[in-house]
Structure formats: C-alpha cells, structure tokens
Amino acid sequence: MLCALDESLAQAWHTVADAVGDPVRVHRGSVLDIAAQAVVSPANSYGWMRGGIDAVYAQAFPGIEQQVRSIILAYHGGELPIGEAVVVPTGEAVPEWLISAPTMREPGERLPDDTVHPYLAAKAVFLLWRDGQFEHGTRFRDIVKTIAMPGLGTGVGGVSPATCARQVAAAWEEVFPKDRQDRRPAES
C-alpha cells in the first residue's frame, strides 16, 4: 500500500500502481490509517527517528527508536547500509512490525537529484518481504500480507515524488518480474 499525505506524492504513487498493477494500491492518508501488518521507515543508517515520518513512528510506538538502533548495532555494527532493511516489532497489534530501510546515511541529509536511494530502500523492503525469515524460521511474507509505505526520501531527503515513484516501480519490477507473478505478494 503506497501512502501519501500530499497530492503530488499521491499522483506519483498512482503511476507506480498503474505500471505495476495488482496488488499495489494507493492510499491518500497516513500509513498509520492502514490496517497493515508492517510500515516502512525510510530512516537513516543509524536508526535515529527524530524527523519526518520517523518522528511520527517514534511517537506512535514508544521505544521503537531504541529497538531499531539496537538491532542495527547488534547485526550491522551500528550503521545499516542503504540498500539493507531490518524489521522490529512495534509493540502494537496493528501494525505489528516496522521495517527500517534507510534512504539517507546521516539524519537530516538532503539527497542529491541523481540519488538512487529510494530504489535501494524499496528493493530492500521488497527483498525482505520475498525472502526474509524471522529467527524462529517463519517466512516474513507468511505473517506480513500488507506493507504500508510512505514516500522514500521525499520529505527531509528532498527527493521529488516522481523520482521516488519511478525508483520504487523499478525496484518492484526487479524483485517481482512479471514472469514470476506467482511469487508476488497478495497485497503491498
């Protein structure tokens, strides 16, 4: 589920939904309005959640920033590379999971016009959904049927909605090529 609060991002997301088709849909509103099992945090590599949608998540899910930072420290030495993603429980029934997929290395970083960070973050989320497993062996996609995704880098990072949308669509097509439709998620 591609989510947008502003019209320009909503229009850009519709180009993704039109290009990809079912099961991708657009929601005009907050990611927190969706009955999704997971939400995407387009964070920074260190897991600081002080601005943009991450600040909303930090307020909605007390302790989530510390969980994200702890998992990044434990599994990535304190810095989650752009193009990687981690998942942590939110402590809520809905959404139960938060996927941290950084679009910037440093908090508050303004991304250059030629950035590929939205593509890398989206690809990390899609690969996590397709191939990821929880520590107890359950496949991520068996638990998470709907993922709510805000713009990736479109807030603090300054990426245009159109650029973000093109890159998310490209990541989707790479991870879920049309000739492998049986592996596509039921909802996203």
PDB file of C-alpha atoms in Angstrom:
ATOM      1  CA  MET A   1       0.000   0.000   0.000  1.00  0.00           C
ATOM      2  CA  LEU A   2       1.647   3.226  -1.156  1.00  0.00           C
ATOM      3  CA  CYS A   3       0.616   6.068   1.161  1.00  0.00           C
ATOM      4  CA  ALA A   4       0.646   9.814   0.598  1.00  0.00           C
ATOM      5  CA  LEU A   5      -0.494  12.811   2.580  1.00  0.00           C
ATOM      6  CA  ASP A   6       0.074  15.311  -0.236  1.00  0.00           C
ATOM      7  CA  GLU A   7      -1.361  15.406  -3.728  1.00  0.00           C
ATOM      8  CA  SER A   8       1.940  15.358  -5.642  1.00  0.00           C
ATOM      9  CA  LEU A   9       3.077  12.142  -3.961  1.00  0.00           C
ATOM     10  CA  ALA A  10      -0.377  10.563  -4.359  1.00  0.00           C
ATOM     11  CA  GLN A  11      -0.301  11.304  -8.104  1.00  0.00           C
ATOM     12  CA  ALA A  12       3.219   9.881  -8.384  1.00  0.00           C
ATOM     13  CA  TRP A  13       2.190   6.758  -6.466  1.00  0.00           C
ATOM     14  CA  HIS A  14      -0.683   6.237  -8.912  1.00  0.00           C
ATOM     15  CA  THR A  15       1.888   5.970 -11.723  1.00  0.00           C
ATOM     16  CA  VAL A  16       3.515   3.105  -9.782  1.00  0.00           C
ATOM     17  CA  ALA A  17       0.201   1.368  -9.154  1.00  0.00           C
ATOM     18  CA  ASP A  18      -0.742   1.763 -12.826  1.00  0.00           C
ATOM     19  CA  ALA A  19       2.629   0.403 -14.000  1.00  0.00           C
ATOM     20  CA  VAL A  20       2.801  -2.495 -11.569  1.00  0.00           C
ATOM     21  CA  GLY A  21      -0.893  -3.303 -11.340  1.00  0.00           C
ATOM     22  CA  ASP A  22      -2.462  -5.526  -8.770  1.00  0.00           C
ATOM     23  CA  PRO A  23      -1.590  -5.936  -5.842  1.00  0.00           C
ATOM     24  CA  VAL A  24      -0.125  -2.438  -5.380  1.00  0.00           C
ATOM     25  CA  ARG A  25      -2.650   0.173  -4.266  1.00  0.00           C
ATOM     26  CA  VAL A  26      -2.536   3.835  -3.258  1.00  0.00           C
ATOM     27  CA  HIS A  27      -3.912   5.272  -0.013  1.00  0.00           C
ATOM     28  CA  ARG A  28      -4.366   9.018   0.374  1.00  0.00           C
ATOM     29  CA  GLY A  29      -3.588   9.461   4.019  1.00  0.00           C
ATOM     30  CA  SER A  30      -1.225   8.352   6.741  1.00  0.00           C
ATOM     31  CA  VAL A  31       0.492   4.974   6.759  1.00  0.00           C
ATOM     32  CA  LEU A  32      -0.941   4.643  10.258  1.00  0.00           C
ATOM     33  CA  ASP A  33      -4.501   4.732   8.871  1.00  0.00           C
ATOM     34  CA  ILE A  34      -3.982   1.422   7.059  1.00  0.00           C
ATOM     35  CA  ALA A  35      -4.691  -1.977   8.605  1.00  0.00           C
ATOM     36  CA  ALA A  36      -1.232  -3.158   7.563  1.00  0.00           C
ATOM     37  CA  GLN A  37       0.928  -5.698   9.333  1.00  0.00           C
ATOM     38  CA  ALA A  38       4.041  -3.579   8.662  1.00  0.00           C
ATOM     39  CA  VAL A  39       5.006   0.035   7.987  1.00  0.00           C
ATOM     40  CA  VAL A  40       8.165   1.262   6.280  1.00  0.00           C
ATOM     41  CA  SER A  41      10.502   3.714   7.949  1.00  0.00           C
ATOM     42  CA  PRO A  42      12.704   5.473   5.362  1.00  0.00           C
ATOM     43  CA  ALA A  43      15.147   6.193   8.121  1.00  0.00           C
ATOM     44  CA  ASN A  44      18.820   6.992   8.292  1.00  0.00           C
ATOM     45  CA  SER A  45      21.572   4.412   8.610  1.00  0.00           C
ATOM     46  CA  TYR A  46      21.930   4.916  12.365  1.00  0.00           C
ATOM     47  CA  GLY A  47      18.262   4.447  13.251  1.00  0.00           C
ATOM     48  CA  TRP A  48      17.686   7.924  14.664  1.00  0.00           C
ATOM     49  CA  MET A  49      13.966   8.660  14.396  1.00  0.00           C
ATOM     50  CA  ARG A  50      13.715  12.385  15.080  1.00  0.00           C
ATOM     51  CA  GLY A  51      12.256  13.854  11.884  1.00  0.00           C
ATOM     52  CA  GLY A  52       9.605  13.342   9.236  1.00  0.00           C
ATOM     53  CA  ILE A  53       7.574  10.141   9.323  1.00  0.00           C
ATOM     54  CA  ASP A  54      10.128   8.591  11.687  1.00  0.00           C
ATOM     55  CA  ALA A  55       9.216  11.131  14.370  1.00  0.00           C
ATOM     56  CA  VAL A  56       5.558  10.129  13.893  1.00  0.00           C
ATOM     57  CA  TYR A  57       6.523   6.470  14.344  1.00  0.00           C
ATOM     58  CA  ALA A  58       8.602   7.266  17.438  1.00  0.00           C
ATOM     59  CA  GLN A  59       5.592   8.965  18.998  1.00  0.00           C
ATOM     60  CA  ALA A  60       3.120   6.238  17.966  1.00  0.00           C
ATOM     61  CA  PHE A  61       5.371   3.348  19.068  1.00  0.00           C
ATOM     62  CA  PRO A  62       7.201   4.243  22.303  1.00  0.00           C
ATOM     63  CA  GLY A  63      10.646   2.678  22.411  1.00  0.00           C
ATOM     64  CA  ILE A  64      10.752   1.902  18.668  1.00  0.00           C
ATOM     65  CA  GLU A  65      13.806   4.095  18.052  1.00  0.00           C
ATOM     66  CA  GLN A  66      15.783   2.195  20.685  1.00  0.00           C
ATOM     67  CA  GLN A  67      14.703  -1.131  19.182  1.00  0.00           C
ATOM     68  CA  VAL A  68      15.767  -0.047  15.706  1.00  0.00           C
ATOM     69  CA  ARG A  69      19.095   1.297  16.964  1.00  0.00           C
ATOM     70  CA  SER A  70      19.718  -1.875  18.999  1.00  0.00           C
ATOM     71  CA  ILE A  71      19.113  -4.219  16.071  1.00  0.00           C
ATOM     72  CA  ILE A  72      21.304  -2.056  13.827  1.00  0.00           C
ATOM     73  CA  LEU A  73      24.063  -2.218  16.439  1.00  0.00           C
ATOM     74  CA  ALA A  74      23.682  -5.958  17.002  1.00  0.00           C
ATOM     75  CA  TYR A  75      23.515  -7.021  13.352  1.00  0.00           C
ATOM     76  CA  HIS A  76      25.216  -4.204  11.435  1.00  0.00           C
ATOM     77  CA  GLY A  77      27.809  -2.709  13.790  1.00  0.00           C
ATOM     78  CA  GLY A  78      25.759   0.432  14.394  1.00  0.00           C
ATOM     79  CA  GLU A  79      25.225   1.504  10.764  1.00  0.00           C
ATOM     80  CA  LEU A  80      22.626  -0.064   8.483  1.00  0.00           C
ATOM     81  CA  PRO A  81      23.804   0.419   4.902  1.00  0.00           C
ATOM     82  CA  ILE A  82      21.450   1.992   2.395  1.00  0.00           C
ATOM     83  CA  GLY A  83      20.050  -0.946   0.453  1.00  0.00           C
ATOM     84  CA  GLU A  84      19.514  -3.078   3.570  1.00  0.00           C
ATOM     85  CA  ALA A  85      16.451  -3.364   5.809  1.00  0.00           C
ATOM     86  CA  VAL A  86      15.686  -4.613   9.308  1.00  0.00           C
ATOM     87  CA  VAL A  87      12.369  -5.373  10.948  1.00  0.00           C
ATOM     88  CA  VAL A  88      11.389  -4.773  14.573  1.00  0.00           C
ATOM     89  CA  PRO A  89       8.136  -5.270  16.480  1.00  0.00           C
ATOM     90  CA  THR A  90       6.162  -2.091  17.164  1.00  0.00           C
ATOM     91  CA  GLY A  91       4.554  -3.369  20.364  1.00  0.00           C
ATOM     92  CA  GLU A  92       1.124  -2.770  18.791  1.00  0.00           C
ATOM     93  CA  ALA A  93      -1.339  -5.205  17.261  1.00  0.00           C
ATOM     94  CA  VAL A  94      -1.586  -3.125  14.057  1.00  0.00           C
ATOM     95  CA  PRO A  95       0.898  -2.535  12.602  1.00  0.00           C
ATOM     96  CA  GLU A  96       2.838  -5.228  14.346  1.00  0.00           C
ATOM     97  CA  TRP A  97       6.119  -4.584  12.509  1.00  0.00           C
ATOM     98  CA  LEU A  98       8.258  -1.645  11.445  1.00  0.00           C
ATOM     99  CA  ILE A  99      10.683  -2.101   8.553  1.00  0.00           C
ATOM    100  CA  SER A 100      13.614   0.282   8.717  1.00  0.00           C
ATOM    101  CA  ALA A 101      15.086   0.810   5.240  1.00  0.00           C
ATOM    102  CA  PRO A 102      17.344   3.879   5.209  1.00  0.00           C
ATOM    103  CA  THR A 103      17.207   6.389   2.401  1.00  0.00           C
ATOM    104  CA  MET A 104      19.996   8.510   3.873  1.00  0.00           C
ATOM    105  CA  ARG A 105      23.145   7.822   5.860  1.00  0.00           C
ATOM    106  CA  GLU A 106      23.002  10.815   8.199  1.00  0.00           C
ATOM    107  CA  PRO A 107      19.877  12.189   9.901  1.00  0.00           C
ATOM    108  CA  GLY A 108      18.500  15.204   8.038  1.00  0.00           C
ATOM    109  CA  GLU A 109      20.657  14.607   4.961  1.00  0.00           C
ATOM    110  CA  ARG A 110      19.473  16.296   1.773  1.00  0.00           C
ATOM    111  CA  LEU A 111      19.785  13.806  -1.080  1.00  0.00           C
ATOM    112  CA  PRO A 112      21.240  14.828  -4.461  1.00  0.00           C
ATOM    113  CA  ASP A 113      18.988  14.970  -7.523  1.00  0.00           C
ATOM    114  CA  ASP A 114      20.666  11.885  -9.008  1.00  0.00           C
ATOM    115  CA  THR A 115      20.222   9.727  -5.898  1.00  0.00           C
ATOM    116  CA  VAL A 116      19.204   6.072  -6.220  1.00  0.00           C
ATOM    117  CA  HIS A 117      18.451   5.748  -2.506  1.00  0.00           C
ATOM    118  CA  PRO A 118      14.653   5.368  -2.879  1.00  0.00           C
ATOM    119  CA  TYR A 119      15.288   2.488  -5.299  1.00  0.00           C
ATOM    120  CA  LEU A 120      17.729   0.818  -2.908  1.00  0.00           C
ATOM    121  CA  ALA A 121      15.419   1.236   0.096  1.00  0.00           C
ATOM    122  CA  ALA A 122      12.385  -0.082  -1.799  1.00  0.00           C
ATOM    123  CA  LYS A 123      14.348  -3.033  -3.131  1.00  0.00           C
ATOM    124  CA  ALA A 124      15.477  -3.883   0.421  1.00  0.00           C
ATOM    125  CA  VAL A 125      11.848  -3.832   1.619  1.00  0.00           C
ATOM    126  CA  PHE A 126      10.658  -5.995  -1.274  1.00  0.00           C
ATOM    127  CA  LEU A 127      13.508  -8.499  -0.828  1.00  0.00           C
ATOM    128  CA  LEU A 128      12.770  -8.686   2.890  1.00  0.00           C
ATOM    129  CA  TRP A 129       9.144  -9.449   2.090  1.00  0.00           C
ATOM    130  CA  ARG A 130      10.009 -12.009  -0.594  1.00  0.00           C
ATOM    131  CA  ASP A 131      12.916 -13.822   1.069  1.00  0.00           C
ATOM    132  CA  GLY A 132      13.064 -12.799   4.742  1.00  0.00           C
ATOM    133  CA  GLN A 133      12.537 -15.046   7.736  1.00  0.00           C
ATOM    134  CA  PHE A 134      12.092 -14.424  11.402  1.00  0.00           C
ATOM    135  CA  GLU A 135      14.615 -16.002  13.778  1.00  0.00           C
ATOM    136  CA  HIS A 136      12.211 -18.867  14.528  1.00  0.00           C
ATOM    137  CA  GLY A 137      12.091 -19.738  10.794  1.00  0.00           C
ATOM    138  CA  THR A 138       8.683 -18.362   9.832  1.00  0.00           C
ATOM    139  CA  ARG A 139       8.772 -16.604   6.493  1.00  0.00           C
ATOM    140  CA  PHE A 140       8.133 -12.870   6.734  1.00  0.00           C
ATOM    141  CA  ARG A 141       5.568 -12.985   3.918  1.00  0.00           C
ATOM    142  CA  ASP A 142       3.537 -15.627   5.762  1.00  0.00           C
ATOM    143  CA  ILE A 143       2.889 -13.099   8.548  1.00  0.00           C
ATOM    144  CA  VAL A 144       3.002  -9.787   6.677  1.00  0.00           C
ATOM    145  CA  LYS A 145       0.388  -9.514   3.933  1.00  0.00           C
ATOM    146  CA  THR A 146       0.141  -5.713   3.731  1.00  0.00           C
ATOM    147  CA  ILE A 147       3.007  -3.242   3.949  1.00  0.00           C
ATOM    148  CA  ALA A 148       2.253   0.497   4.207  1.00  0.00           C
ATOM    149  CA  MET A 149       4.972   2.550   2.503  1.00  0.00           C
ATOM    150  CA  PRO A 150       5.326   6.337   2.695  1.00  0.00           C
ATOM    151  CA  GLY A 151       7.403   8.341   0.246  1.00  0.00           C
ATOM    152  CA  LEU A 152      11.049   7.267   0.362  1.00  0.00           C
ATOM    153  CA  GLY A 153      13.286  10.295   0.774  1.00  0.00           C
ATOM    154  CA  THR A 154      10.510  12.662  -0.337  1.00  0.00           C
ATOM    155  CA  GLY A 155      10.347  14.568   2.949  1.00  0.00           C
ATOM    156  CA  VAL A 156      13.584  15.511   4.688  1.00  0.00           C
ATOM    157  CA  GLY A 157      15.637  13.983   1.847  1.00  0.00           C
ATOM    158  CA  GLY A 158      14.108  16.289  -0.775  1.00  0.00           C
ATOM    159  CA  VAL A 159      13.571  13.629  -3.455  1.00  0.00           C
ATOM    160  CA  SER A 160      10.811  14.564  -5.888  1.00  0.00           C
ATOM    161  CA  PRO A 161       7.696  12.381  -5.736  1.00  0.00           C
ATOM    162  CA  ALA A 162       8.118  11.485  -9.427  1.00  0.00           C
ATOM    163  CA  THR A 163      11.709  10.314  -8.895  1.00  0.00           C
ATOM    164  CA  CYS A 164      10.702   8.282  -5.853  1.00  0.00           C
ATOM    165  CA  ALA A 165       7.797   6.686  -7.729  1.00  0.00           C
ATOM    166  CA  ARG A 166       9.963   5.723 -10.733  1.00  0.00           C
ATOM    167  CA  GLN A 167      12.553   4.164  -8.448  1.00  0.00           C
ATOM    168  CA  VAL A 168      10.001   2.234  -6.367  1.00  0.00           C
ATOM    169  CA  ALA A 169       8.417   0.873  -9.565  1.00  0.00           C
ATOM    170  CA  ALA A 170      11.861  -0.165 -10.866  1.00  0.00           C
ATOM    171  CA  ALA A 171      12.656  -1.937  -7.583  1.00  0.00           C
ATOM    172  CA  TRP A 172       9.311  -3.754  -7.674  1.00  0.00           C
ATOM    173  CA  GLU A 173       9.866  -4.941 -11.244  1.00  0.00           C
ATOM    174  CA  GLU A 174      13.361  -6.148 -10.400  1.00  0.00           C
ATOM    175  CA  VAL A 175      12.284  -8.114  -7.330  1.00  0.00           C
ATOM    176  CA  PHE A 176       8.946  -9.290  -8.757  1.00  0.00           C
ATOM    177  CA  PRO A 177       9.414  -9.620 -12.533  1.00  0.00           C
ATOM    178  CA  LYS A 178       6.209 -10.235 -14.451  1.00  0.00           C
ATOM    179  CA  ASP A 179       7.332 -13.755 -15.404  1.00  0.00           C
ATOM    180  CA  ARG A 180       7.342 -14.682 -11.681  1.00  0.00           C
ATOM    181  CA  GLN A 181       3.862 -13.463 -10.766  1.00  0.00           C
ATOM    182  CA  ASP A 182       3.273 -16.497  -8.570  1.00  0.00           C
ATOM    183  CA  ARG A 183       5.864 -15.081  -6.128  1.00  0.00           C
ATOM    184  CA  ARG A 184       4.229 -11.622  -5.854  1.00  0.00           C
ATOM    185  CA  PRO A 185       2.637 -10.626  -2.579  1.00  0.00           C
ATOM    186  CA  ALA A 186      -1.114 -10.673  -2.097  1.00  0.00           C
ATOM    187  CA  GLU A 187      -1.040  -7.008  -1.024  1.00  0.00           C
ATOM    188  CA  SER A 188       1.704  -4.447  -0.735  1.00  0.00           C
TER     189      SER A 188
END
